[in-house]
Coordinates of C-alpha atoms (C1' of nucleotides) in Angstrom, one line a residue:
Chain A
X1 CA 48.5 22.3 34.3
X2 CA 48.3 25.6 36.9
X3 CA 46.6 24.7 40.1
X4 CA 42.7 25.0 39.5
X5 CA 40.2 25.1 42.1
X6 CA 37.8 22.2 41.2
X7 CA 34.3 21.9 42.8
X8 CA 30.9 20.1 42.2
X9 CA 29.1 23.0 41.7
X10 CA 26.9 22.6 38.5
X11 CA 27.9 26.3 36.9
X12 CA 31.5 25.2 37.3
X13 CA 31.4 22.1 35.6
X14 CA 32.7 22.3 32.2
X15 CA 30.7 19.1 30.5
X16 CA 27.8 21.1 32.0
X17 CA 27.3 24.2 29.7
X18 CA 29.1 22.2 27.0
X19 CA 25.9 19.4 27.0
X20 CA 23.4 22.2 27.5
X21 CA 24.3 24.4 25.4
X22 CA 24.8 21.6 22.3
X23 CA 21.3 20.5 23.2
X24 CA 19.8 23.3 22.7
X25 CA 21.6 24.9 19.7
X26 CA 20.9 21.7 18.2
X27 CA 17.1 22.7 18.8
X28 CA 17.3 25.6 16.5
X29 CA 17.9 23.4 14.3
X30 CA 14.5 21.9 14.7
X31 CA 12.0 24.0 12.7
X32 CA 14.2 24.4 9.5
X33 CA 15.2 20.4 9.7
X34 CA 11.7 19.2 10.1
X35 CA 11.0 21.2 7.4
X36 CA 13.4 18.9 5.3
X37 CA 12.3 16.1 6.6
X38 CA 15.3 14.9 8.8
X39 CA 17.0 14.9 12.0
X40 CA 20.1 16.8 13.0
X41 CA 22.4 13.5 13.1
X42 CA 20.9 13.1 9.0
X43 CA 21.8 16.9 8.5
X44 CA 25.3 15.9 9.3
X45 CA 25.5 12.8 7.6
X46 CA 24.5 15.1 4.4
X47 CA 26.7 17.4 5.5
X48 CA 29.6 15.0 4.9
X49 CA 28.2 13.5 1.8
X50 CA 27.8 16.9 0.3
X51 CA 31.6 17.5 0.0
X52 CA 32.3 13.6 -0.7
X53 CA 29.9 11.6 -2.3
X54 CA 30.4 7.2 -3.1
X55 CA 32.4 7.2 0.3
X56 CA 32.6 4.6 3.3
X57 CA 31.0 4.1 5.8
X58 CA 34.3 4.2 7.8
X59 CA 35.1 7.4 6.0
X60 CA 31.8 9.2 7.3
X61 CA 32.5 7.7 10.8
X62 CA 35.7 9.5 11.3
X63 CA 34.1 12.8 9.8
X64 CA 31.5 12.9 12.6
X65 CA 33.5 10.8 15.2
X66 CA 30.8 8.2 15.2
X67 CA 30.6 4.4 15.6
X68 CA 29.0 1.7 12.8
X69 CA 26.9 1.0 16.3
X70 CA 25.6 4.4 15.6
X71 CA 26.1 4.8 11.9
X72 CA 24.4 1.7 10.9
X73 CA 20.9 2.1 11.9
X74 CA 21.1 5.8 11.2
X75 CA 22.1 5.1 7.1
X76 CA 19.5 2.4 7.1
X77 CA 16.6 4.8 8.0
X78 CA 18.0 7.5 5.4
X79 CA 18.1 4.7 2.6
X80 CA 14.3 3.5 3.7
X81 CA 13.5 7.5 3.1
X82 CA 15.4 7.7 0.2
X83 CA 17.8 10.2 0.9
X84 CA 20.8 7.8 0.5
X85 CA 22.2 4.3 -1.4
X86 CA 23.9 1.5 0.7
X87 CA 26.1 -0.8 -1.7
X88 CA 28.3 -3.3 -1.1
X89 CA 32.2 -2.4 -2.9
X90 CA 32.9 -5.0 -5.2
X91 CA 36.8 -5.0 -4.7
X92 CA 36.3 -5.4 -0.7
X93 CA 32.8 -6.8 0.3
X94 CA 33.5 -5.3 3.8
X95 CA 33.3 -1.7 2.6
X96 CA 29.3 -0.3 2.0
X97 CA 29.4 2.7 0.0
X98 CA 27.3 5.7 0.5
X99 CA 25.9 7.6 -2.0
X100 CA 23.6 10.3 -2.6
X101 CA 20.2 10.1 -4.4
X102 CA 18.8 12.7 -6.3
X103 CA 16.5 13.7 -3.8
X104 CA 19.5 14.3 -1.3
X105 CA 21.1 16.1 -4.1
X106 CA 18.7 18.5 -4.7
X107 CA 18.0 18.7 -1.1
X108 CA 21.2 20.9 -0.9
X109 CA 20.7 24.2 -2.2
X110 CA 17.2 24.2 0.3
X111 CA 20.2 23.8 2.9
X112 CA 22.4 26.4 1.9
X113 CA 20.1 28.8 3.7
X114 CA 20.7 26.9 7.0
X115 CA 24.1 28.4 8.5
X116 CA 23.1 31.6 8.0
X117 CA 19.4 31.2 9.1
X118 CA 21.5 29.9 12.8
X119 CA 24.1 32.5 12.5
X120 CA 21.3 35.2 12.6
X121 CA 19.6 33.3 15.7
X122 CA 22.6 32.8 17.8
X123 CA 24.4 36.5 19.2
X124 CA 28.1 35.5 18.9
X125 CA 30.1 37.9 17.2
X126 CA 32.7 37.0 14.7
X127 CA 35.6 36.6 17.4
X128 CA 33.1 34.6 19.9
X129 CA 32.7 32.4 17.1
X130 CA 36.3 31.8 16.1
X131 CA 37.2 31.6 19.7
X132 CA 34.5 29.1 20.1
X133 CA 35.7 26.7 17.4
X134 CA 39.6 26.9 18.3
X135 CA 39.0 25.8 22.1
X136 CA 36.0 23.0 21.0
X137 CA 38.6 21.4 18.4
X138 CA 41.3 21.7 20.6
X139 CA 38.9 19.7 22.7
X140 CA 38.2 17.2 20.1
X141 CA 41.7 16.9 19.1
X142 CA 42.8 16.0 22.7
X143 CA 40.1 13.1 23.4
X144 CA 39.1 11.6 20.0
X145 CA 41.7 9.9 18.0
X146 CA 42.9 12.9 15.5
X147 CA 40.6 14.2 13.0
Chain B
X1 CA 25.0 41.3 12.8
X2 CA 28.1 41.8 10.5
X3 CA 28.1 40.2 7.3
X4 CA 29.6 36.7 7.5
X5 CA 30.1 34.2 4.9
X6 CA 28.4 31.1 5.5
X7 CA 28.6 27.6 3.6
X8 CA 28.0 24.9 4.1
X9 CA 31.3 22.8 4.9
X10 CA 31.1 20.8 7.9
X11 CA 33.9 22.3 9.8
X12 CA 32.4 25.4 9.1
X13 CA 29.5 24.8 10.8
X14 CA 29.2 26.0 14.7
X15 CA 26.5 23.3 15.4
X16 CA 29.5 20.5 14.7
X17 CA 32.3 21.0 17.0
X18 CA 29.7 21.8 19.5
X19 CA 28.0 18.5 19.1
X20 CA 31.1 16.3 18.9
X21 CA 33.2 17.7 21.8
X22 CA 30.1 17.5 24.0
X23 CA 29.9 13.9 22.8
X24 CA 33.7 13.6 23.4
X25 CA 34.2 15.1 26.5
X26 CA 30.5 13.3 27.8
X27 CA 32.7 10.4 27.2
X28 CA 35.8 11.2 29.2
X29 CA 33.7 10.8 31.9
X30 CA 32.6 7.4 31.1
X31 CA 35.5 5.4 33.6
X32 CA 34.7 7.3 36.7
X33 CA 31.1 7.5 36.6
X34 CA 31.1 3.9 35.2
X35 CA 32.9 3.5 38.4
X36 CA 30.4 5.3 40.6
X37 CA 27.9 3.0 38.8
X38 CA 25.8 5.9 37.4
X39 CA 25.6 7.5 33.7
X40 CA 26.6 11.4 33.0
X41 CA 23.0 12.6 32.8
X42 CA 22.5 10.8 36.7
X43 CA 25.7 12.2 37.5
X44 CA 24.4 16.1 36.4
X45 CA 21.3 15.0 38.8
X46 CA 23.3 14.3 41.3
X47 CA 25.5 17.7 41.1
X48 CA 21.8 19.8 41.6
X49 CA 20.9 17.6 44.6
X50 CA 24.1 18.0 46.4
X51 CA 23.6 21.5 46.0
X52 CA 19.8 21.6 46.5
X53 CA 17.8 18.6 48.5
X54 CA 14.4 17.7 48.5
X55 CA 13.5 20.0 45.3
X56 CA 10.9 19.3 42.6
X57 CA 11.3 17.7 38.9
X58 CA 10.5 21.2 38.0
X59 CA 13.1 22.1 39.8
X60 CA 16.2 20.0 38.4
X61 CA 14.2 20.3 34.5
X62 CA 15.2 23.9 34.7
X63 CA 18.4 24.3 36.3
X64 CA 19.5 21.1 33.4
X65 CA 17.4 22.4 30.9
X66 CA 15.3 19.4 30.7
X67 CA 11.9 18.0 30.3
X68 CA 10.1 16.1 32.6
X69 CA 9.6 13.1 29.1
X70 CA 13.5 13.0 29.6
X71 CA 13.4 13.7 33.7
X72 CA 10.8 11.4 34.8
X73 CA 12.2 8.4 33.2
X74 CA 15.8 8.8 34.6
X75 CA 14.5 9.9 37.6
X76 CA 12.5 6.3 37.9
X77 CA 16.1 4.4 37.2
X78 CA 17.7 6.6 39.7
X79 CA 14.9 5.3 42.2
X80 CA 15.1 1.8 41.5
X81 CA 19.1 2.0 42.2
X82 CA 18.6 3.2 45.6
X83 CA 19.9 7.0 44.6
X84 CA 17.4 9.4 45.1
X85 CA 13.4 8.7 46.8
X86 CA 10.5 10.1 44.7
X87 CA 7.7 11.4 47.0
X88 CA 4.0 13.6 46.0
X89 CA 4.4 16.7 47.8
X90 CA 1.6 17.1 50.4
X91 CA 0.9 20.3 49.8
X92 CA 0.1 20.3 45.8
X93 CA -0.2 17.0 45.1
X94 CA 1.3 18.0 41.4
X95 CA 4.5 17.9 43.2
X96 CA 7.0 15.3 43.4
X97 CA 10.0 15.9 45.7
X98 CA 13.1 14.5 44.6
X99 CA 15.2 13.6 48.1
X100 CA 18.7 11.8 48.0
X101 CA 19.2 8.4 49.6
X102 CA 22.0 8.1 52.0
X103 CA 23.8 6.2 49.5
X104 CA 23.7 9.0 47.2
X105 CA 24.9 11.5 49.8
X106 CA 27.9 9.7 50.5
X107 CA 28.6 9.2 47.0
X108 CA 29.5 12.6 46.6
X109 CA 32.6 12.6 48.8
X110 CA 33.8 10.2 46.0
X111 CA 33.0 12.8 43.3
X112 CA 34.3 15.5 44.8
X113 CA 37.7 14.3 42.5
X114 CA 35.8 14.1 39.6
X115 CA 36.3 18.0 38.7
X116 CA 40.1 17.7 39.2
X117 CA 40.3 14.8 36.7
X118 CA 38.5 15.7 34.0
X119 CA 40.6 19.6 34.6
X120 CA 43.6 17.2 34.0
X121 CA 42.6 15.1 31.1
X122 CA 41.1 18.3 28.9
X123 CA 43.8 20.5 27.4
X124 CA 42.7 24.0 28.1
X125 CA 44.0 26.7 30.1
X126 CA 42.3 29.2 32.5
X127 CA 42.1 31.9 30.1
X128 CA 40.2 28.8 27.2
X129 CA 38.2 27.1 30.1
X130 CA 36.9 30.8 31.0
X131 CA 36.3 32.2 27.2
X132 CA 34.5 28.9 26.9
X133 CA 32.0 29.4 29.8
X134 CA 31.4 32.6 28.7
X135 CA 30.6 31.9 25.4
X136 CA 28.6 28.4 26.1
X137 CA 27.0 30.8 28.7
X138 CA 25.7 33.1 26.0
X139 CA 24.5 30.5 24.2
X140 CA 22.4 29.2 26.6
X141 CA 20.9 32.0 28.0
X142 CA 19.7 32.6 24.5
X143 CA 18.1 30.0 23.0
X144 CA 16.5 28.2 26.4
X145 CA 14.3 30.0 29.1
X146 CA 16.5 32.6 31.4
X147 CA 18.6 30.5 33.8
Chain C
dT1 C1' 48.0 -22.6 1.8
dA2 C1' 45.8 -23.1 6.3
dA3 C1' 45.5 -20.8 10.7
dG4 C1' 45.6 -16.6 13.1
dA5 C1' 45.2 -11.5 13.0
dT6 C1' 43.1 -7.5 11.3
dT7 C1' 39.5 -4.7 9.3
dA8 C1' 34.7 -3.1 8.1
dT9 C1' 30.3 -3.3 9.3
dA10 C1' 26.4 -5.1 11.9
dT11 C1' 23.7 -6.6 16.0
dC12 C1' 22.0 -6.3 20.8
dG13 C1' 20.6 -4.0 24.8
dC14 C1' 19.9 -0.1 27.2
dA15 C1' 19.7 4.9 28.5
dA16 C1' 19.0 9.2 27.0
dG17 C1' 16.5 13.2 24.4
dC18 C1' 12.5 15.1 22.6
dG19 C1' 7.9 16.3 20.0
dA20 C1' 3.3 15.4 20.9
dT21 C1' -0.1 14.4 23.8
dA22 C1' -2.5 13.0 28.2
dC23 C1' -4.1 13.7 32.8
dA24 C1' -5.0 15.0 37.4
dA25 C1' -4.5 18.7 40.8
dA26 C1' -4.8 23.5 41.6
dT27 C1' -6.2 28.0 40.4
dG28 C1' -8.9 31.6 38.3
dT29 C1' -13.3 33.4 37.0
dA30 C1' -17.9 34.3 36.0
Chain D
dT1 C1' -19.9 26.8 43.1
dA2 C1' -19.5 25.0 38.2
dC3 C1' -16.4 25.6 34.4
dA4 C1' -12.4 26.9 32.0
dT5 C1' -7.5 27.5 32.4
dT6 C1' -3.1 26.7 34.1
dT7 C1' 0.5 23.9 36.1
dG8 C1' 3.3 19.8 37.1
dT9 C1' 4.3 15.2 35.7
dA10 C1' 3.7 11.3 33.0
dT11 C1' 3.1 8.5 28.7
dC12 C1' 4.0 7.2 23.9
dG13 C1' 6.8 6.6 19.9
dC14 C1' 10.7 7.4 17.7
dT15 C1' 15.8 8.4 16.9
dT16 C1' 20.1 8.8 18.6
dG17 C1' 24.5 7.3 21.2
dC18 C1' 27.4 3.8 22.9
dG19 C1' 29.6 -0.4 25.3
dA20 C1' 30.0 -5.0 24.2
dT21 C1' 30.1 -8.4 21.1
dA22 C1' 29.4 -10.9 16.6
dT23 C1' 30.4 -11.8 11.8
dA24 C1' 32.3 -12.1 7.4
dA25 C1' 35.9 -10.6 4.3
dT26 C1' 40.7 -9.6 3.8
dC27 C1' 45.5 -9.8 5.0
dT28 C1' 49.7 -12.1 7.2
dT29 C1' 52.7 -15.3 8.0
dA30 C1' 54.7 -19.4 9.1

DNA sequence: TAAGATTATATCGCAAGCGATACAAATGTA
DNA sequence: TACATTTGTATCGCTTGCGATATAATCTTA
């Protein structure tokens, strides 16, 4: 709310650093994902399904802040590669639950390695990173509807 | 380098928050640029152009972090709407100079407001936006080339 | 209980992103 | 000056993201 100079100079933007710099962490990523066999968006999707398995759609949505537009297509291709079942609920045929196959199951303790594999790569210290995750949820928290 | 604990939770993660408030904020931007009639990506464009005219894709690729499979495409769009004109440099035909159109040019009176909207609409204060930079800063300069 | 709202997911169309690769112009080098 | 290398863009194929809209199942309510 204090008066803040504003001006269109790239560097000063916040969206810009914000977009670049998610790009290109997302890029580390890369090698250890491949490695897995799936993308970053499917890392996340596990990510979800680790902690709760035989969920919604819906519920997955508001995990990652994602549409069905999105979702859809993105669960299709992990049930064609067997990572995931799609299943229509029998006490509400709108619902599709998610579930885990035994090949996503499994595929969990490979990942375990992963945070700490990107925590060595990236040079934020402890307070950097705890500072970094209070102002990007406060972020979140403001724009999307609430978590 | 200290010994942190890492698991794999998904608000644990640093990739997360990162991903989804770019995504988030990207989309605050939606209503003005819809406005303007360009995307967020064109509008990035069009913040290196109003700072630097008549430059090379290699140019822009570098100072968004891009690649000319991502630049050359949006580039082409940005043609075909009259923003920017696409010419071979005479001098190493390798080149292509990327030149805004009048039309662009006087678009960025227009988005000179931008800045001080999206200042309003995000919660954070001085002190968060500058902790931010910093930090997105560092990450940057990390993983990509040198700035 | 039939019509209208609401909910959950899907479809469509388009613009990014990006890994891999291609290609022509320029440069280096023997 | 031929030939290999490097440089700057472009092409291909695929997976997100997302606005807009569609569709079917459920819920509401008169």
């Amino acid at each position: 709310m204090e008066a803040q100079r504003t001006s269109l100079k790239l560097e000063e933007q916040l969206c810009f650093p914000l977009y670049t710099a998610s790009r290109l962490v997302t890029q580390c990523y890369g090698p250890v994902l491949t490695a897995l066999g799936i993308t970053y968006p499917q890392y996340l999707v596990l990510l979800v399904l680790w902690e709760n398995d035989d969920v919604n759609l819906s519920f997955i949505a508001q995990r990652l802040q994602l549409q069905s537009n999105t979702l859809t297509p993105l669960l299709k291709r992990m049930q064609e590669q067997g990572l995931i079942t799609r299943t229509r609920s029998e006490s509400d045929e709108r619902n599709i639950v998610i579930a885990l196959t035994d090949k996503a199951k499994n595929m969990k303790q490979e990942a375990e390695q992963i945070p700490q594999y990107l925590a060595d790569k990236l040079p934020l210290s402890l307070d950097e990173a705890r500072q970094l995750y209070s102002i990007l949820y406060k972020l979140i928290n403001s724009t999307g509807a609430a978590s």
